[in-house]
Amino acid sequence: MYSLELRLSLSCYGSQSFFKGIVDSGLGFHLQYDMALLEIRVYPDPVLRNVAEEISEVTDETLKLVADMVETMRSARGAGLAANQIGIPVRIIVLESEAEKGPAKEALVVCNPVVVSQEGEDVGEEGCLSFPKFYEFVKRSNKVHVKGETLKKEPFEIICEGHLARAFQHEIDHLNGILFVDHLSPVKKSLFKKKYLKSEK
Ligand code: NI
């Protein structure tokens, strides 16, 4: 029921870290970029605790950022990425759409996303690109209604369940400086801190 997806057609031109990307902006023109992989900030980088700012205007720079975020997410084999995970504190998330299969990939891109209602409960395993090799079970709502804006600054709306609902909750949390480990029980949280921070040293 979402109203628009940003279509990203990506093709690799040889080099591992740079791709030519064509962004269909949805505005009737295409932008070509040399897409770059961005550095993903890893816990406990303090930038992950920043509350991201609303996007009031979509510029060429925003489109370039989005294209790079999608490329970075895919290269890292993530299911989603929030802009503050690459150190840019703005309210943009990119997600792999569940429906996508095959080589013509599309990503979901949402500006200023908000969960407006939620229902049910679901416990599922989560990971995060900001926590390499750490996975844990997290309780979330099973179904969410999310509103936001497309890159055309048109209303975006989706009601979804399961993996996609989980991904939206995880990524929107990022924009508010909340991390998936914050949802763990106190016991699991302290185990996480001991294990994870130790293994990072
Ligand atoms: Ni994450």
mmCIF file of C-alpha atoms and ligand atoms in Angstrom:
data_model
loop_
_atom_site.group_PDB
_atom_site.id
_atom_site.type_symbol
_atom_site.label_atom_id
_atom_site.label_comp_id
_atom_site.label_asym_id
_atom_site.label_seq_id
_atom_site.Cartn_x
_atom_site.Cartn_y
_atom_site.Cartn_z
ATOM 1 C CA MET A 1 0.000 0.000 0.000
ATOM 2 C CA TYR A 2 3.054 2.229 -0.132
ATOM 3 C CA SER A 3 2.682 4.967 -2.667
ATOM 4 C CA LEU A 4 6.097 5.069 -4.282
ATOM 5 C CA GLU A 5 9.406 3.329 -4.332
ATOM 6 C CA LEU A 6 12.628 4.832 -5.468
ATOM 7 C CA ARG A 7 13.900 2.701 -8.258
ATOM 8 C CA LEU A 8 17.603 2.250 -8.308
ATOM 9 C CA SER A 9 19.170 0.569 -11.251
ATOM 10 C CA LEU A 10 22.688 -0.330 -10.410
ATOM 11 C CA SER A 11 25.271 -1.909 -12.577
ATOM 12 C CA CYS A 12 28.816 -2.702 -11.708
ATOM 13 C CA TYR A 13 31.604 -1.393 -13.880
ATOM 14 C CA GLY A 14 34.511 -3.423 -12.667
ATOM 15 C CA SER A 15 35.932 -1.776 -9.623
ATOM 16 C CA GLN A 16 34.916 -3.193 -6.285
ATOM 17 C CA SER A 17 34.132 -0.013 -4.472
ATOM 18 C CA PHE A 18 32.791 2.261 -7.192
ATOM 19 C CA PHE A 19 29.731 1.677 -9.263
ATOM 20 C CA LYS A 20 27.926 3.676 -11.870
ATOM 21 C CA GLY A 21 24.426 4.170 -10.644
ATOM 22 C CA ILE A 22 21.404 5.584 -12.333
ATOM 23 C CA VAL A 23 18.888 7.003 -9.946
ATOM 24 C CA ASP A 24 15.390 7.356 -11.279
ATOM 25 C CA SER A 25 14.462 10.301 -9.146
ATOM 26 C CA GLY A 26 10.788 9.831 -9.857
ATOM 27 C CA LEU A 27 10.798 13.367 -11.181
ATOM 28 C CA GLY A 28 11.200 12.437 -14.807
ATOM 29 C CA PHE A 29 14.954 12.723 -14.954
ATOM 30 C CA HIS A 30 17.846 10.440 -14.250
ATOM 31 C CA LEU A 31 20.960 11.235 -12.357
ATOM 32 C CA GLN A 32 24.182 9.392 -12.926
ATOM 33 C CA TYR A 33 26.605 9.013 -10.119
ATOM 34 C CA ASP A 34 29.864 7.423 -9.328
ATOM 35 C CA MET A 35 28.561 5.557 -6.372
ATOM 36 C CA ALA A 36 30.778 5.137 -3.404
ATOM 37 C CA LEU A 37 30.759 2.791 -0.476
ATOM 38 C CA LEU A 38 30.457 4.687 2.772
ATOM 39 C CA GLU A 39 31.992 3.802 6.083
ATOM 40 C CA ILE A 40 29.467 2.237 8.396
ATOM 41 C CA ARG A 41 29.802 3.504 11.942
ATOM 42 C CA VAL A 42 30.138 0.727 14.453
ATOM 43 C CA TYR A 43 29.009 0.600 18.087
ATOM 44 C CA PRO A 44 29.977 2.313 20.414
ATOM 45 C CA ASP A 45 30.507 5.233 18.007
ATOM 46 C CA PRO A 46 28.627 8.114 19.700
ATOM 47 C CA VAL A 47 27.087 9.240 16.405
ATOM 48 C CA LEU A 48 24.755 6.235 16.677
ATOM 49 C CA ARG A 49 23.139 7.920 19.697
ATOM 50 C CA ASN A 50 22.355 11.160 17.878
ATOM 51 C CA VAL A 51 18.759 11.959 17.073
ATOM 52 C CA ALA A 52 18.659 12.597 13.332
ATOM 53 C CA GLU A 53 17.202 15.757 11.828
ATOM 54 C CA GLU A 54 14.173 15.966 9.577
ATOM 55 C CA ILE A 55 14.752 16.219 5.838
ATOM 56 C CA SER A 56 13.063 19.405 4.668
ATOM 57 C CA GLU A 57 14.410 19.443 1.142
ATOM 58 C CA VAL A 58 15.631 16.757 -1.253
ATOM 59 C CA THR A 59 18.653 18.006 -3.152
ATOM 60 C CA ASP A 60 21.025 16.347 -5.621
ATOM 61 C CA GLU A 61 23.231 15.763 -2.614
ATOM 62 C CA THR A 62 20.402 13.896 -0.896
ATOM 63 C CA LEU A 63 19.906 11.676 -3.956
ATOM 64 C CA LYS A 64 23.616 10.953 -4.089
ATOM 65 C CA LEU A 65 23.581 10.106 -0.384
ATOM 66 C CA VAL A 66 20.658 7.719 -0.900
ATOM 67 C CA ALA A 67 22.336 6.009 -3.844
ATOM 68 C CA ASP A 68 25.487 5.544 -1.761
ATOM 69 C CA MET A 69 23.478 4.266 1.195
ATOM 70 C CA VAL A 70 21.787 1.627 -0.950
ATOM 71 C CA GLU A 71 25.120 0.563 -2.397
ATOM 72 C CA THR A 72 26.693 0.433 1.048
ATOM 73 C CA MET A 73 23.797 -1.585 2.484
ATOM 74 C CA ARG A 74 23.975 -4.098 -0.343
ATOM 75 C CA SER A 75 27.716 -4.413 -0.256
ATOM 76 C CA ALA A 76 27.535 -5.147 3.470
ATOM 77 C CA ARG A 77 24.615 -7.553 2.859
ATOM 78 C CA GLY A 78 22.360 -5.620 5.174
ATOM 79 C CA ALA A 79 18.584 -5.483 5.054
ATOM 80 C CA GLY A 80 18.414 -1.823 5.977
ATOM 81 C CA LEU A 81 20.457 1.250 6.764
ATOM 82 C CA ALA A 82 19.746 4.571 8.463
ATOM 83 C CA ALA A 83 21.668 7.693 7.431
ATOM 84 C CA ASN A 84 23.118 8.245 10.874
ATOM 85 C CA GLN A 85 24.822 4.837 10.607
ATOM 86 C CA ILE A 86 27.074 6.385 8.000
ATOM 87 C CA GLY A 87 27.595 9.454 10.157
ATOM 88 C CA ILE A 88 25.011 11.719 8.521
ATOM 89 C CA PRO A 89 22.348 12.635 11.057
ATOM 90 C CA VAL A 90 19.317 13.046 8.777
ATOM 91 C CA ARG A 91 16.038 11.141 8.785
ATOM 92 C CA ILE A 92 16.446 8.832 5.798
ATOM 93 C CA ILE A 93 16.251 5.060 5.812
ATOM 94 C CA VAL A 94 16.805 2.555 3.027
ATOM 95 C CA LEU A 95 15.443 -0.970 3.142
ATOM 96 C CA GLU A 96 15.525 -3.969 0.907
ATOM 97 C CA SER A 97 11.985 -4.645 -0.104
ATOM 98 C CA GLU A 98 10.833 -8.139 0.792
ATOM 99 C CA ALA A 99 9.134 -8.572 -2.544
ATOM 100 C CA GLU A 100 12.266 -8.148 -4.519
ATOM 101 C CA LYS A 101 13.750 -11.146 -6.162
ATOM 102 C CA GLY A 102 16.068 -11.493 -9.077
ATOM 103 C CA PRO A 103 18.599 -9.114 -10.552
ATOM 104 C CA ALA A 104 16.425 -6.021 -11.029
ATOM 105 C CA LYS A 105 16.639 -4.867 -7.456
ATOM 106 C CA GLU A 106 14.661 -2.103 -5.908
ATOM 107 C CA ALA A 107 15.139 -0.480 -2.579
ATOM 108 C CA LEU A 108 12.627 1.230 -0.372
ATOM 109 C CA VAL A 109 13.676 4.730 0.556
ATOM 110 C CA VAL A 110 11.752 6.755 3.113
ATOM 111 C CA CYS A 111 12.363 10.267 4.409
ATOM 112 C CA ASN A 112 11.111 11.299 7.838
ATOM 113 C CA PRO A 113 9.525 7.922 8.607
ATOM 114 C CA VAL A 114 7.310 7.545 11.677
ATOM 115 C CA VAL A 115 5.486 4.543 13.107
ATOM 116 C CA VAL A 116 1.939 5.866 13.503
ATOM 117 C CA SER A 117 0.410 2.687 14.880
ATOM 118 C CA GLN A 118 1.459 -0.826 15.690
ATOM 119 C CA GLU A 119 -0.065 -4.072 16.854
ATOM 120 C CA GLY A 120 0.765 -7.592 17.865
ATOM 121 C CA GLU A 121 4.041 -8.997 19.073
ATOM 122 C CA ASP A 122 6.780 -10.885 17.372
ATOM 123 C CA VAL A 123 10.108 -12.146 18.649
ATOM 124 C CA GLY A 124 12.720 -12.532 15.960
ATOM 125 C CA GLU A 125 16.463 -12.530 15.509
ATOM 126 C CA GLU A 126 18.063 -9.263 14.516
ATOM 127 C CA GLY A 127 21.443 -8.067 13.499
ATOM 128 C CA CYS A 128 22.703 -4.620 12.630
ATOM 129 C CA LEU A 129 25.472 -3.382 10.351
ATOM 130 C CA SER A 130 26.699 -1.294 13.284
ATOM 131 C CA PHE A 131 27.179 -4.479 15.343
ATOM 132 C CA PRO A 132 29.205 -6.835 13.159
ATOM 133 C CA LYS A 133 28.665 -10.505 13.927
ATOM 134 C CA PHE A 134 26.246 -9.881 16.772
ATOM 135 C CA TYR A 135 22.715 -11.265 16.573
ATOM 136 C CA GLU A 136 20.064 -11.462 19.220
ATOM 137 C CA PHE A 137 16.328 -12.047 19.561
ATOM 138 C CA VAL A 138 14.289 -8.881 19.949
ATOM 139 C CA LYS A 139 10.611 -8.415 20.677
ATOM 140 C CA ARG A 140 8.876 -6.016 18.274
ATOM 141 C CA SER A 141 5.392 -5.244 17.083
ATOM 142 C CA ASN A 142 4.257 -7.695 14.437
ATOM 143 C CA LYS A 143 2.427 -5.150 12.339
ATOM 144 C CA VAL A 144 3.160 -1.474 11.824
ATOM 145 C CA HIS A 145 1.678 1.435 9.979
ATOM 146 C CA VAL A 146 4.463 3.737 8.835
ATOM 147 C CA LYS A 147 4.112 7.192 7.337
ATOM 148 C CA GLY A 148 6.805 9.339 5.828
ATOM 149 C CA GLU A 149 7.778 10.964 2.560
ATOM 150 C CA THR A 150 9.243 9.816 -0.705
ATOM 151 C CA LEU A 151 12.236 11.493 -2.283
ATOM 152 C CA LYS A 152 9.708 13.507 -4.292
ATOM 153 C CA LYS A 153 8.438 14.821 -0.964
ATOM 154 C CA GLU A 154 5.144 13.065 -1.566
ATOM 155 C CA PRO A 155 3.385 11.181 1.230
ATOM 156 C CA PHE A 156 4.627 7.651 1.797
ATOM 157 C CA GLU A 157 2.512 5.148 3.643
ATOM 158 C CA ILE A 158 2.782 1.434 4.256
ATOM 159 C CA ILE A 159 1.140 -1.136 6.494
ATOM 160 C CA CYS A 160 3.335 -4.196 6.781
ATOM 161 C CA GLU A 161 4.066 -7.204 8.951
ATOM 162 C CA GLY A 162 6.825 -9.658 9.697
ATOM 163 C CA HIS A 163 10.349 -8.988 8.462
ATOM 164 C CA LEU A 164 9.563 -5.700 6.809
ATOM 165 C CA ALA A 165 7.720 -4.421 9.893
ATOM 166 C CA ARG A 166 10.731 -5.441 11.991
ATOM 167 C CA ALA A 167 13.092 -3.673 9.601
ATOM 168 C CA PHE A 168 11.079 -0.446 9.726
ATOM 169 C CA GLN A 169 11.054 -0.482 13.538
ATOM 170 C CA HIS A 170 14.792 -1.169 13.677
ATOM 171 C CA GLU A 171 15.702 1.581 11.196
ATOM 172 C CA ILE A 172 13.338 4.192 12.637
ATOM 173 C CA ASP A 173 14.852 3.454 16.057
ATOM 174 C CA HIS A 174 18.257 4.338 14.586
ATOM 175 C CA LEU A 175 16.981 7.785 13.600
ATOM 176 C CA ASN A 176 16.064 8.329 17.247
ATOM 177 C CA GLY A 177 19.439 7.161 18.521
ATOM 178 C CA ILE A 178 17.986 3.845 19.702
ATOM 179 C CA LEU A 179 19.854 0.606 18.999
ATOM 180 C CA PHE A 180 18.508 -2.928 18.892
ATOM 181 C CA VAL A 181 20.577 -3.934 21.921
ATOM 182 C CA ASP A 182 18.553 -1.392 23.925
ATOM 183 C CA HIS A 183 15.617 -3.777 23.617
ATOM 184 C CA LEU A 184 17.449 -6.647 25.314
ATOM 185 C CA SER A 185 16.721 -7.694 28.888
ATOM 186 C CA PRO A 186 19.175 -6.324 31.488
ATOM 187 C CA VAL A 187 20.865 -9.744 31.762
ATOM 188 C CA LYS A 188 21.330 -10.111 28.010
ATOM 189 C CA LYS A 189 22.444 -6.520 27.763
ATOM 190 C CA SER A 190 25.245 -6.992 30.237
ATOM 191 C CA LEU A 191 26.288 -10.241 28.540
ATOM 192 C CA PHE A 192 26.339 -8.361 25.256
ATOM 193 C CA LYS A 193 28.535 -5.614 26.670
ATOM 194 C CA LYS A 194 30.990 -8.064 28.142
ATOM 195 C CA LYS A 195 31.244 -10.254 25.084
ATOM 196 C CA TYR A 196 30.918 -7.732 22.302
ATOM 197 C CA LEU A 197 33.136 -4.997 23.628
ATOM 198 C CA LYS A 198 35.767 -7.534 24.626
ATOM 199 C CA SER A 199 35.843 -9.148 21.197
ATOM 200 C CA GLU A 200 36.198 -5.733 19.580
ATOM 201 C CA LYS A 201 39.405 -4.987 21.434
HETATM 202 NI NI NI B 1 20.812 -1.365 12.507
#
